[in-house]
PDB file of C-alpha atoms in Angstrom:
ATOM      1  CA  VAL G 564      91.263 -77.253-135.996  1.00 72.00           C
ATOM      2  CA  LEU G 565      91.473 -78.587-139.562  1.00 73.00           C
ATOM      3  CA  ASN G 566      88.939 -76.025-140.819  1.00 73.00           C
ATOM      4  CA  ARG G 567      90.890 -73.208-139.157  1.00 66.00           C
ATOM      5  CA  LEU G 568      94.133 -74.422-140.749  1.00 71.00           C
ATOM      6  CA  LEU G 569      92.475 -74.618-144.166  1.00 71.00           C
ATOM      7  CA  LEU G 570      91.177 -71.051-143.770  1.00 67.00           C
ATOM      8  CA  LEU G 571      94.627 -69.837-142.731  1.00 66.00           C
ATOM      9  CA  SER G 572      96.323 -71.566-145.674  1.00 68.00           C
ATOM     10  CA  ARG G 573      93.782 -70.069-148.093  1.00 65.00           C
ATOM     11  CA  ALA G 574      94.353 -66.598-146.618  1.00 66.00           C
ATOM     12  CA  GLU G 575      98.107 -67.014-147.049  1.00 67.00           C
ATOM     13  CA  ALA G 576      97.558 -67.745-150.741  1.00 70.00           C
ATOM     14  CA  VAL G 577      94.854 -65.155-151.456  1.00 71.00           C
ATOM     15  CA  THR G 578      96.314 -62.149-149.591  1.00 74.00           C
ATOM     16  CA  PRO G 579      99.369 -61.746-151.887  1.00 77.00           C
ATOM     17  CA  TYR G 580      97.057 -62.130-154.906  1.00 75.00           C
ATOM     18  CA  ARG G 581      94.858 -59.287-153.663  1.00 80.00           C
ATOM     19  CA  ASP G 582      97.893 -57.132-152.839  1.00 81.00           C
ATOM     20  CA  THR G 583      99.323 -57.752-156.311  1.00 83.00           C
ATOM     21  CA  THR G 584      95.977 -56.918-157.890  1.00 85.00           C
ATOM     22  CA  LEU G 585      95.944 -53.534-156.154  1.00 86.00           C
ATOM     23  CA  ALA G 586      99.588 -52.949-157.186  1.00 87.00           C
ATOM     24  CA  VAL G 587      98.619 -53.613-160.820  1.00 89.00           C
ATOM     25  CA  PHE G 588      95.746 -51.127-160.438  1.00 88.00           C
ATOM     26  CA  GLN G 589      98.221 -48.552-159.128  1.00 88.00           C
ATOM     27  CA  GLN G 590     100.710 -49.143-161.969  1.00 89.00           C
ATOM     28  CA  ASN G 591      97.891 -48.635-164.457  1.00 90.00           C
ATOM     29  CA  ARG G 592      96.695 -45.453-162.743  1.00 87.00           C
ATOM     30  CA  VAL G 593      93.380 -46.882-161.610  1.00 90.00           C
ATOM     31  CA  ALA G 594      92.093 -44.355-159.071  1.00 89.00           C
ATOM     32  CA  SER G 595      89.612 -46.561-157.211  1.00 93.00           C
ATOM     33  CA  TRP G 596      88.378 -50.093-156.774  1.00 93.00           C
ATOM     34  CA  GLN G 597      85.046 -51.701-155.986  1.00 94.00           C
ATOM     35  CA  TRP G 598      84.324 -54.462-153.469  1.00 93.00           C
ATOM     36  CA  PHE G 599      83.039 -57.586-155.210  1.00 93.00           C
ATOM     37  CA  ALA G 600      81.495 -60.250-152.971  1.00 92.00           C
ATOM     38  CA  GLU G 601      80.621 -63.664-154.321  1.00 87.00           C
ATOM     39  CA  ILE G 602      77.000 -63.123-153.382  1.00 88.00           C
ATOM     40  CA  GLU G 603      75.829 -66.303-155.065  1.00 84.00           C
ATOM     41  CA  ARG G 604      78.023 -68.409-152.729  1.00 82.00           C
ATOM     42  CA  ARG G 605      76.515 -67.532-149.330  1.00 82.00           C
ATOM     43  CA  PRO G 606      78.672 -64.603-148.219  1.00 89.00           C
ATOM     44  CA  CYS G 607      78.727 -63.226-144.702  1.00 90.00           C
ATOM     45  CA  GLY G 608      76.645 -60.175-143.826  1.00 93.00           C
ATOM     46  CA  MET G 609      79.705 -57.922-143.693  1.00 93.00           C
ATOM     47  CA  CYS G 610      80.739 -58.819-147.238  1.00 93.00           C
ATOM     48  CA  VAL G 611      77.177 -58.236-148.462  1.00 95.00           C
ATOM     49  CA  ALA G 612      77.249 -54.801-146.790  1.00 96.00           C
ATOM     50  CA  LEU G 613      80.515 -54.002-148.609  1.00 95.00           C
ATOM     51  CA  HIS G 614      79.469 -55.464-151.998  1.00 95.00           C
ATOM     52  CA  GLY G 615      79.526 -52.666-154.562  1.00 95.00           C
ATOM     53  CA  ARG G 616      81.167 -50.076-152.302  1.00 95.00           C
ATOM     54  CA  VAL G 617      83.863 -48.013-154.029  1.00 96.00           C
ATOM     55  CA  PHE G 618      87.181 -47.299-152.288  1.00 94.00           C
ATOM     56  CA  PRO G 619      90.101 -45.058-153.264  1.00 94.00           C
ATOM     57  CA  LEU G 620      93.173 -46.992-154.324  1.00 90.00           C
ATOM     58  CA  ALA G 621      94.954 -45.883-151.139  1.00 88.00           C
ATOM     59  CA  ASP G 622      92.529 -47.995-149.071  1.00 88.00           C
ATOM     60  CA  PRO G 623      93.831 -51.550-148.694  1.00 83.00           C
ATOM     61  CA  PHE G 624      91.588 -54.527-149.303  1.00 85.00           C
ATOM     62  CA  ALA G 625      91.147 -55.371-145.619  1.00 84.00           C
ATOM     63  CA  THR G 626      88.994 -58.416-145.021  1.00 81.00           C
ATOM     64  CA  HIS G 627      88.380 -61.418-142.796  1.00 80.00           C
ATOM     65  CA  LEU G 628      89.689 -64.959-142.691  1.00 75.00           C
ATOM     66  CA  GLY G 629      88.031 -67.131-145.319  1.00 78.00           C
ATOM     67  CA  CYS G 630      86.737 -64.203-147.371  1.00 81.00           C
ATOM     68  CA  ARG G 631      86.121 -64.916-151.058  1.00 83.00           C
ATOM     69  CA  CYS G 632      85.707 -61.268-152.096  1.00 88.00           C
ATOM     70  CA  LEU G 633      87.906 -59.443-154.582  1.00 88.00           C
ATOM     71  CA  PRO G 634      88.797 -55.860-155.484  1.00 91.00           C
ATOM     72  CA  VAL G 635      87.767 -54.949-159.050  1.00 92.00           C
ATOM     73  CA  PRO G 636      89.000 -51.824-160.861  1.00 94.00           C
ATOM     74  CA  VAL G 637      86.763 -48.817-161.394  1.00 94.00           C
ATOM     75  CA  LEU G 638      87.599 -47.421-164.813  1.00 90.00           C
ATOM     76  CA  PRO G 639      86.537 -43.923-165.887  1.00 87.00           C
ATOM     77  CA  SER G 640      85.419 -45.096-169.341  1.00 86.00           C
ATOM     78  CA  ALA G 641      83.364 -48.070-168.139  1.00 88.00           C
ATOM     79  CA  PRO G 642      80.296 -48.594-165.957  1.00 90.00           C
ATOM     80  CA  LEU G 643      80.802 -49.791-162.399  1.00 90.00           C
ATOM     81  CA  PRO G 644      81.462 -53.554-162.337  1.00 90.00           C
ATOM     82  CA  VAL G 645      78.952 -54.117-159.514  1.00 89.00           C
ATOM     83  CA  ILE G 646      75.625 -52.639-160.538  1.00 91.00           C
ATOM     84  CA  ILE G 647      73.425 -53.841-157.668  1.00 93.00           C
ATOM     85  CA  GLY G 648      75.017 -53.216-154.276  1.00 94.00           C
ATOM     86  CA  GLY G 649      74.803 -55.626-151.376  1.00 95.00           C
ATOM     87  CA  HIS G 650      72.069 -53.710-149.538  1.00 95.00           C
ATOM     88  CA  ALA G 651      69.687 -53.854-152.508  1.00 96.00           C
ATOM     89  CA  TRP G 652      70.686 -57.429-153.302  1.00 95.00           C
ATOM     90  CA  LEU G 653      69.892 -58.689-149.790  1.00 95.00           C
ATOM     91  CA  ALA G 654      66.611 -56.780-149.613  1.00 94.00           C
ATOM     92  CA  GLY G 655      65.543 -58.462-152.874  1.00 94.00           C
ATOM     93  CA  GLN G 656      66.326 -62.007-151.709  1.00 94.00           C
ATOM     94  CA  ASP G 657      63.850 -64.535-150.380  1.00 94.00           C
ATOM     95  CA  ALA G 658      63.641 -65.307-146.668  1.00 93.00           C
ATOM     96  CA  ALA G 659      65.763 -68.473-146.965  1.00 93.00           C
ATOM     97  CA  THR G 660      68.657 -66.603-148.609  1.00 93.00           C
ATOM     98  CA  GLN G 661      68.474 -63.772-146.069  1.00 94.00           C
ATOM     99  CA  LEU G 662      68.528 -66.370-143.286  1.00 93.00           C
ATOM    100  CA  ALA G 663      71.545 -68.136-144.851  1.00 93.00           C
ATOM    101  CA  VAL G 664      73.487 -64.848-145.029  1.00 94.00           C
ATOM    102  CA  LEU G 665      72.615 -63.326-141.653  1.00 94.00           C
ATOM    103  CA  GLY G 666      71.559 -66.244-139.472  1.00 92.00           C
ATOM    104  CA  PRO G 667      68.392 -66.202-137.355  1.00 93.00           C
ATOM    105  CA  SER G 668      69.349 -63.611-134.737  1.00 93.00           C
ATOM    106  CA  LYS G 669      70.913 -61.043-137.036  1.00 94.00           C
ATOM    107  CA  LEU G 670      68.070 -61.504-139.522  1.00 94.00           C
ATOM    108  CA  ALA G 671      65.475 -60.868-136.811  1.00 93.00           C
ATOM    109  CA  HIS G 672      67.250 -57.650-135.780  1.00 94.00           C
ATOM    110  CA  TYR G 673      67.688 -56.642-139.437  1.00 94.00           C
ATOM    111  CA  LEU G 674      63.998 -57.176-140.172  1.00 94.00           C
ATOM    112  CA  SER G 675      62.982 -55.224-137.065  1.00 92.00           C
ATOM    113  CA  GLY G 676      65.221 -52.302-138.059  1.00 93.00           C
ATOM    114  CA  ALA G 677      67.453 -52.655-134.979  1.00 93.00           C
ATOM    115  CA  LEU G 678      70.378 -53.765-137.184  1.00 94.00           C
ATOM    116  CA  ALA G 679      71.595 -52.157-140.399  1.00 95.00           C
ATOM    117  CA  LEU G 680      73.917 -54.035-142.730  1.00 95.00           C
ATOM    118  CA  ASP G 681      76.641 -51.438-142.207  1.00 95.00           C
ATOM    119  CA  ASP G 682      76.557 -52.262-138.476  1.00 95.00           C
ATOM    120  CA  LEU G 683      78.150 -55.591-139.409  1.00 94.00           C
ATOM    121  CA  ILE G 684      81.418 -53.991-140.584  1.00 92.00           C
ATOM    122  CA  THR G 685      84.142 -53.863-137.936  1.00 89.00           C
ATOM    123  CA  GLU G 686      87.577 -52.580-138.894  1.00 87.00           C
ATOM    124  CA  GLY G 687      90.759 -53.275-137.001  1.00 84.00           C
ATOM    125  CA  ALA G 688      94.389 -54.238-137.368  1.00 78.00           C
ATOM    126  CA  LEU G 689      96.241 -57.528-137.297  1.00 71.00           C
ATOM    127  CA  PRO G 690      99.368 -57.912-135.132  1.00 68.00           C
ATOM    128  CA  ALA G 691     101.677 -57.043-138.054  1.00 72.00           C
ATOM    129  CA  GLY G 692      99.830 -53.744-138.531  1.00 72.00           C
ATOM    130  CA  ARG G 693      97.877 -54.954-141.562  1.00 75.00           C
ATOM    131  CA  ARG G 694      94.290 -53.719-141.650  1.00 81.00           C
ATOM    132  CA  ALA G 695      91.492 -56.252-141.373  1.00 80.00           C
ATOM    133  CA  ARG G 696      87.726 -56.362-141.209  1.00 85.00           C
ATOM    134  CA  ARG G 697      85.423 -58.820-139.517  1.00 86.00           C
ATOM    135  CA  GLU G 698      81.702 -59.252-139.157  1.00 89.00           C
ATOM    136  CA  THR G 699      80.478 -57.562-135.994  1.00 91.00           C
ATOM    137  CA  THR G 700      78.974 -59.914-133.414  1.00 91.00           C
ATOM    138  CA  LEU G 701      75.631 -59.460-131.690  1.00 93.00           C
ATOM    139  CA  ARG G 702      77.520 -59.037-128.416  1.00 93.00           C
ATOM    140  CA  ASP G 703      79.567 -56.184-129.943  1.00 92.00           C
ATOM    141  CA  LEU G 704      76.298 -54.528-130.971  1.00 92.00           C
ATOM    142  CA  GLY G 705      74.620 -55.067-127.605  1.00 91.00           C
ATOM    143  CA  LEU G 706      71.882 -57.158-129.213  1.00 90.00           C
ATOM    144  CA  GLU G 707      70.368 -60.382-127.901  1.00 88.00           C
ATOM    145  CA  ARG G 708      70.219 -63.713-129.656  1.00 89.00           C
ATOM    146  CA  VAL G 709      66.739 -64.689-130.838  1.00 82.00           C
ATOM    147  CA  SER G 710      65.413 -68.063-131.847  1.00 68.00           C
ATOM    148  CA  ARG G 711      63.866 -67.061-135.179  1.00 60.00           C
ATOM    149  CA  PRO G 712      62.685 -63.997-137.092  1.00 51.00           C
ATOM    150  CA  ALA G 713      59.077 -62.925-136.774  1.00 52.00           C
ATOM    151  CA  ALA G 714      56.887 -64.530-139.443  1.00 53.00           C
ATOM    152  CA  GLY G 715      55.916 -62.186-142.238  1.00 54.00           C
ATOM    153  CA  ALA G 716      58.371 -59.458-141.205  1.00 55.00           C
ATOM    154  CA  GLN G 717      59.727 -57.349-144.046  1.00 56.00           C
ATOM    155  CA  ALA G 718      63.247 -56.060-144.538  1.00 57.00           C
ATOM    156  CA  PRO G 719      63.758 -52.325-143.996  1.00 56.00           C
ATOM    157  CA  LYS G 720      63.795 -50.186-147.138  1.00 52.00           C
TER     158      LYS G 720
END
């Protein structure tokens, strides 16, 4: 219960910050923003899948409880802030990092090709009509839990 309350209190503080950030982008005529996941701090699979994706300014920054990601502006006169997207980043990580991000079952399905990173993105709405995203569960995907990934399996290209 304490962890859930801490996540809720963090969301209450971070959500207005993200909304204000997007409002500042709009006031400064920024046309789009890029999803920036804190990939060095063990993000969830959904946030890795979104890392580096560019959205029009009209798309809200819809995310999940406890998310540490941020919208960053895409400026016409500057290179994209995120150079290596989440798909390439995860594929280039060692087995321990991939396991920490996806967990054993999702990693096994990812390595077998039965699960793509984009499959982990579920969009919906909160009761107040605010958009949200969450990481898709294995049950949602119709996939079984597995005890561990096959030894020596390689990530899909």
